[in-house]
Amino acid sequence: MIRPILRYGERGLHGRAADVTTFDDALQRAIDDMIETMYAAPGIGLAAPQIGVPLRILSIDLSVGRTTGDLIIMINPVFLERDGSQLEEEGCLSAPGFNATVLRPARVVVKGLDREGREQTREGTGLLARAFQHEIDHLDGTVFIDRLRGIKRDLMVRKIHKLKKTGQW
Ligand code: NI
């Protein structure tokens, strides 16, 4: 089921998500909804809190469903390694219409569980490293806008407030 994506400023987006402890049907349904919602958006990544599920689950597919085997589902992810840095333009499904350059690691190694609860480790460079950091940020209640500094961030937040006031957010 495609679910509505929460937007910057909405409650569910700004807290720390809880670890997954039960691998039941409800979890599988939530993951299916994440994948469907991510592809429909379309986007290359989604975190469970973005569809109102306060659990530490992320989905990433750099091919947006075009290449079999590209889909990554990672539960309770933790960084084992983070090296280097990259500065590229970034956006978020929870902040449509907004983009900014964000400092991210150039390479990451992430450990977590797959949707059956089996341990998995993934390495990512470039865009994949960026996606892992962006989605794990979501699990900690951080949206890319929160990573910006000073006037850039203020300007974006002010624009969002304005959109909210006129019912466009
Ligand atoms: Ni995002």
PDB file of C-alpha atoms and ligand atoms in Angstrom:
ATOM      1  CA  MET A   1       0.000   0.000   0.000  1.00  0.00           C
ATOM      2  CA  ILE A   2       1.304   3.423  -0.925  1.00  0.00           C
ATOM      3  CA  ARG A   3       1.317   5.546   2.198  1.00  0.00           C
ATOM      4  CA  PRO A   4       1.459   9.318   2.575  1.00  0.00           C
ATOM      5  CA  ILE A   5       4.975  10.603   3.210  1.00  0.00           C
ATOM      6  CA  LEU A   6       5.357  12.824   6.264  1.00  0.00           C
ATOM      7  CA  ARG A   7       6.809  16.242   5.600  1.00  0.00           C
ATOM      8  CA  TYR A   8       9.432  18.275   7.397  1.00  0.00           C
ATOM      9  CA  GLY A   9       7.863  19.688  10.547  1.00  0.00           C
ATOM     10  CA  GLU A  10       5.485  16.770  11.109  1.00  0.00           C
ATOM     11  CA  ARG A  11       5.779  14.997  14.426  1.00  0.00           C
ATOM     12  CA  GLY A  12       6.803  11.498  13.377  1.00  0.00           C
ATOM     13  CA  LEU A  13       9.806  12.764  11.461  1.00  0.00           C
ATOM     14  CA  HIS A  14      11.799  14.382  14.222  1.00  0.00           C
ATOM     15  CA  GLY A  15      12.347  11.776  16.918  1.00  0.00           C
ATOM     16  CA  ARG A  16      14.574   8.749  17.319  1.00  0.00           C
ATOM     17  CA  ALA A  17      13.042   5.564  15.872  1.00  0.00           C
ATOM     18  CA  ALA A  18      13.058   2.356  17.922  1.00  0.00           C
ATOM     19  CA  ASP A  19      14.974  -0.839  17.159  1.00  0.00           C
ATOM     20  CA  VAL A  20      13.008  -3.609  15.479  1.00  0.00           C
ATOM     21  CA  THR A  21      12.699  -6.572  17.859  1.00  0.00           C
ATOM     22  CA  THR A  22       9.861  -8.626  16.302  1.00  0.00           C
ATOM     23  CA  PHE A  23       9.926 -10.016  12.778  1.00  0.00           C
ATOM     24  CA  ASP A  24       6.187 -10.549  12.327  1.00  0.00           C
ATOM     25  CA  ASP A  25       3.613 -10.008   9.568  1.00  0.00           C
ATOM     26  CA  ALA A  26       3.082  -6.386  10.592  1.00  0.00           C
ATOM     27  CA  LEU A  27       6.793  -5.731  10.020  1.00  0.00           C
ATOM     28  CA  GLN A  28       6.691  -7.397   6.598  1.00  0.00           C
ATOM     29  CA  ARG A  29       3.662  -5.303   5.632  1.00  0.00           C
ATOM     30  CA  ALA A  30       5.377  -2.107   6.769  1.00  0.00           C
ATOM     31  CA  ILE A  31       8.442  -2.991   4.663  1.00  0.00           C
ATOM     32  CA  ASP A  32       6.276  -3.751   1.606  1.00  0.00           C
ATOM     33  CA  ASP A  33       4.578  -0.374   2.077  1.00  0.00           C
ATOM     34  CA  MET A  34       7.961   1.359   2.301  1.00  0.00           C
ATOM     35  CA  ILE A  35       9.133  -0.205  -0.964  1.00  0.00           C
ATOM     36  CA  GLU A  36       5.879   0.575  -2.764  1.00  0.00           C
ATOM     37  CA  THR A  37       5.823   4.148  -1.468  1.00  0.00           C
ATOM     38  CA  MET A  38       9.495   4.706  -2.378  1.00  0.00           C
ATOM     39  CA  TYR A  39       9.003   3.467  -5.951  1.00  0.00           C
ATOM     40  CA  ALA A  40       5.771   5.417  -6.408  1.00  0.00           C
ATOM     41  CA  ALA A  41       7.278   8.709  -5.203  1.00  0.00           C
ATOM     42  CA  PRO A  42       9.683   7.980  -6.985  1.00  0.00           C
ATOM     43  CA  GLY A  43      12.732   8.025  -4.749  1.00  0.00           C
ATOM     44  CA  ILE A  44      16.005   6.179  -4.233  1.00  0.00           C
ATOM     45  CA  GLY A  45      15.603   5.857  -0.480  1.00  0.00           C
ATOM     46  CA  LEU A  46      13.053   5.918   2.315  1.00  0.00           C
ATOM     47  CA  ALA A  47      13.126   5.507   6.076  1.00  0.00           C
ATOM     48  CA  ALA A  48      10.223   3.952   7.985  1.00  0.00           C
ATOM     49  CA  PRO A  49       9.469   7.110  10.059  1.00  0.00           C
ATOM     50  CA  GLN A  50       8.718   8.914   6.780  1.00  0.00           C
ATOM     51  CA  ILE A  51       5.579   6.778   6.408  1.00  0.00           C
ATOM     52  CA  GLY A  52       4.730   7.052  10.092  1.00  0.00           C
ATOM     53  CA  VAL A  53       6.363   3.804  11.244  1.00  0.00           C
ATOM     54  CA  PRO A  54       8.658   4.710  14.173  1.00  0.00           C
ATOM     55  CA  LEU A  55      11.092   1.822  13.606  1.00  0.00           C
ATOM     56  CA  ARG A  56      14.721   1.605  12.467  1.00  0.00           C
ATOM     57  CA  ILE A  57      14.162   0.357   8.912  1.00  0.00           C
ATOM     58  CA  LEU A  58      15.523   1.848   5.700  1.00  0.00           C
ATOM     59  CA  SER A  59      15.037   0.998   2.066  1.00  0.00           C
ATOM     60  CA  ILE A  60      17.385   2.077  -0.716  1.00  0.00           C
ATOM     61  CA  ASP A  61      17.286   1.339  -4.424  1.00  0.00           C
ATOM     62  CA  LEU A  62      19.530   3.512  -6.569  1.00  0.00           C
ATOM     63  CA  SER A  63      17.849   2.118  -9.704  1.00  0.00           C
ATOM     64  CA  VAL A  64      14.329   2.894  -8.353  1.00  0.00           C
ATOM     65  CA  GLY A  65      13.255  -0.670  -9.157  1.00  0.00           C
ATOM     66  CA  ARG A  66      14.774  -0.852 -12.630  1.00  0.00           C
ATOM     67  CA  THR A  67      17.572  -3.262 -11.745  1.00  0.00           C
ATOM     68  CA  THR A  68      16.788  -6.513  -9.954  1.00  0.00           C
ATOM     69  CA  GLY A  69      18.965  -6.969  -6.903  1.00  0.00           C
ATOM     70  CA  ASP A  70      19.537  -3.272  -6.272  1.00  0.00           C
ATOM     71  CA  LEU A  71      16.947  -3.070  -3.494  1.00  0.00           C
ATOM     72  CA  ILE A  72      18.441  -2.857  -0.018  1.00  0.00           C
ATOM     73  CA  ILE A  73      16.329  -3.319   3.105  1.00  0.00           C
ATOM     74  CA  MET A  74      18.326  -2.720   6.250  1.00  0.00           C
ATOM     75  CA  ILE A  75      16.927  -3.083   9.762  1.00  0.00           C
ATOM     76  CA  ASN A  76      18.600  -1.629  12.871  1.00  0.00           C
ATOM     77  CA  PRO A  77      21.529  -0.334  10.805  1.00  0.00           C
ATOM     78  CA  VAL A  78      24.776   0.761  12.432  1.00  0.00           C
ATOM     79  CA  PHE A  79      27.898   2.218  10.858  1.00  0.00           C
ATOM     80  CA  LEU A  80      30.998   0.058  11.095  1.00  0.00           C
ATOM     81  CA  GLU A  81      33.094   2.442   9.016  1.00  0.00           C
ATOM     82  CA  ARG A  82      32.762   5.953   7.623  1.00  0.00           C
ATOM     83  CA  ASP A  83      35.581   7.521   5.604  1.00  0.00           C
ATOM     84  CA  GLY A  84      36.251  10.554   3.496  1.00  0.00           C
ATOM     85  CA  SER A  85      33.780  13.204   2.510  1.00  0.00           C
ATOM     86  CA  GLN A  86      31.669  14.282  -0.437  1.00  0.00           C
ATOM     87  CA  LEU A  87      29.731  17.444  -1.044  1.00  0.00           C
ATOM     88  CA  GLU A  88      26.808  16.938  -3.423  1.00  0.00           C
ATOM     89  CA  GLU A  89      23.318  18.293  -3.910  1.00  0.00           C
ATOM     90  CA  GLU A  90      20.657  16.379  -2.049  1.00  0.00           C
ATOM     91  CA  GLY A  91      16.907  16.339  -1.613  1.00  0.00           C
ATOM     92  CA  CYS A  92      14.351  14.409   0.408  1.00  0.00           C
ATOM     93  CA  LEU A  93      10.842  13.054  -0.199  1.00  0.00           C
ATOM     94  CA  SER A  94       9.859  14.748   3.080  1.00  0.00           C
ATOM     95  CA  ALA A  95      10.928  18.138   1.730  1.00  0.00           C
ATOM     96  CA  PRO A  96       9.695  18.256  -1.870  1.00  0.00           C
ATOM     97  CA  GLY A  97      11.052  21.160  -3.888  1.00  0.00           C
ATOM     98  CA  PHE A  98      14.067  21.758  -1.656  1.00  0.00           C
ATOM     99  CA  ASN A  99      17.671  20.879  -2.441  1.00  0.00           C
ATOM    100  CA  ALA A 100      20.998  21.718  -0.868  1.00  0.00           C
ATOM    101  CA  THR A 101      24.588  20.518  -0.868  1.00  0.00           C
ATOM    102  CA  VAL A 102      25.228  18.388   2.191  1.00  0.00           C
ATOM    103  CA  LEU A 103      28.550  17.082   3.517  1.00  0.00           C
ATOM    104  CA  ARG A 104      28.475  13.278   3.653  1.00  0.00           C
ATOM    105  CA  PRO A 105      31.019  10.465   4.000  1.00  0.00           C
ATOM    106  CA  ALA A 106      32.496   9.184   0.713  1.00  0.00           C
ATOM    107  CA  ARG A 107      32.419   5.570   1.872  1.00  0.00           C
ATOM    108  CA  VAL A 108      30.478   3.694   4.541  1.00  0.00           C
ATOM    109  CA  VAL A 109      30.188   0.142   5.821  1.00  0.00           C
ATOM    110  CA  VAL A 110      26.828  -0.554   7.444  1.00  0.00           C
ATOM    111  CA  LYS A 111      25.795  -3.579   9.448  1.00  0.00           C
ATOM    112  CA  GLY A 112      22.193  -4.541  10.147  1.00  0.00           C
ATOM    113  CA  LEU A 113      19.541  -7.178   9.570  1.00  0.00           C
ATOM    114  CA  ASP A 114      17.598  -8.093   6.442  1.00  0.00           C
ATOM    115  CA  ARG A 115      13.804  -8.456   6.499  1.00  0.00           C
ATOM    116  CA  GLU A 116      14.095 -12.053   7.722  1.00  0.00           C
ATOM    117  CA  GLY A 117      16.286 -10.993  10.614  1.00  0.00           C
ATOM    118  CA  ARG A 118      19.561 -12.283   9.185  1.00  0.00           C
ATOM    119  CA  GLU A 119      22.675 -10.235   9.677  1.00  0.00           C
ATOM    120  CA  GLN A 120      24.021  -8.368   6.644  1.00  0.00           C
ATOM    121  CA  THR A 121      26.879  -5.987   5.993  1.00  0.00           C
ATOM    122  CA  ARG A 122      26.919  -3.560   3.073  1.00  0.00           C
ATOM    123  CA  GLU A 123      29.598  -1.281   1.737  1.00  0.00           C
ATOM    124  CA  GLY A 124      28.675   1.852  -0.147  1.00  0.00           C
ATOM    125  CA  THR A 125      30.631   4.572  -1.925  1.00  0.00           C
ATOM    126  CA  GLY A 126      29.455   7.730  -3.652  1.00  0.00           C
ATOM    127  CA  LEU A 127      25.680   7.957  -3.975  1.00  0.00           C
ATOM    128  CA  LEU A 128      25.085   4.769  -1.980  1.00  0.00           C
ATOM    129  CA  ALA A 129      27.197   6.064   0.929  1.00  0.00           C
ATOM    130  CA  ARG A 130      25.211   9.297   0.788  1.00  0.00           C
ATOM    131  CA  ALA A 131      21.896   7.408   0.756  1.00  0.00           C
ATOM    132  CA  PHE A 132      22.860   5.283   3.766  1.00  0.00           C
ATOM    133  CA  GLN A 133      23.843   8.378   5.752  1.00  0.00           C
ATOM    134  CA  HIS A 134      20.693  10.266   4.683  1.00  0.00           C
ATOM    135  CA  GLU A 135      18.346   7.414   5.653  1.00  0.00           C
ATOM    136  CA  ILE A 136      20.099   6.567   8.924  1.00  0.00           C
ATOM    137  CA  ASP A 137      19.842  10.275   9.757  1.00  0.00           C
ATOM    138  CA  HIS A 138      16.058   9.903   9.356  1.00  0.00           C
ATOM    139  CA  LEU A 139      16.095   7.068  11.907  1.00  0.00           C
ATOM    140  CA  ASP A 140      17.677   9.508  14.354  1.00  0.00           C
ATOM    141  CA  GLY A 141      15.113  12.207  13.570  1.00  0.00           C
ATOM    142  CA  THR A 142      17.452  14.248  11.395  1.00  0.00           C
ATOM    143  CA  VAL A 143      16.384  15.584   8.003  1.00  0.00           C
ATOM    144  CA  PHE A 144      19.041  16.954   5.591  1.00  0.00           C
ATOM    145  CA  ILE A 145      17.796  20.484   6.312  1.00  0.00           C
ATOM    146  CA  ASP A 146      18.941  20.001   9.930  1.00  0.00           C
ATOM    147  CA  ARG A 147      22.455  19.352   8.582  1.00  0.00           C
ATOM    148  CA  LEU A 148      22.633  22.771   6.951  1.00  0.00           C
ATOM    149  CA  ARG A 149      24.057  25.737   8.742  1.00  0.00           C
ATOM    150  CA  GLY A 150      23.228  29.394   9.232  1.00  0.00           C
ATOM    151  CA  ILE A 151      21.355  31.422   6.712  1.00  0.00           C
ATOM    152  CA  LYS A 152      20.823  28.543   4.257  1.00  0.00           C
ATOM    153  CA  ARG A 153      18.936  26.529   6.861  1.00  0.00           C
ATOM    154  CA  ASP A 154      16.996  29.532   8.202  1.00  0.00           C
ATOM    155  CA  LEU A 155      15.870  30.459   4.716  1.00  0.00           C
ATOM    156  CA  MET A 156      14.622  26.952   3.983  1.00  0.00           C
ATOM    157  CA  VAL A 157      12.791  26.625   7.315  1.00  0.00           C
ATOM    158  CA  ARG A 158      11.182  30.035   6.808  1.00  0.00           C
ATOM    159  CA  LYS A 159       9.993  29.056   3.305  1.00  0.00           C
ATOM    160  CA  ILE A 160       8.493  25.849   4.707  1.00  0.00           C
ATOM    161  CA  HIS A 161       6.687  27.784   7.463  1.00  0.00           C
ATOM    162  CA  LYS A 162       5.268  30.085   4.813  1.00  0.00           C
ATOM    163  CA  LEU A 163       4.051  27.133   2.719  1.00  0.00           C
ATOM    164  CA  LYS A 164       2.475  25.630   5.847  1.00  0.00           C
ATOM    165  CA  LYS A 165       0.624  28.838   6.635  1.00  0.00           C
ATOM    166  CA  THR A 166      -0.937  28.879   3.170  1.00  0.00           C
ATOM    167  CA  GLY A 167      -1.820  25.197   3.318  1.00  0.00           C
ATOM    168  CA  GLN A 168       0.702  24.208   0.660  1.00  0.00           C
ATOM    169  CA  TRP A 169       2.774  21.903   2.912  1.00  0.00           C
TER     170      TRP A 169
HETATM  171 NI    NI B   1      14.944  11.850   3.170  1.00  0.00          NI
END
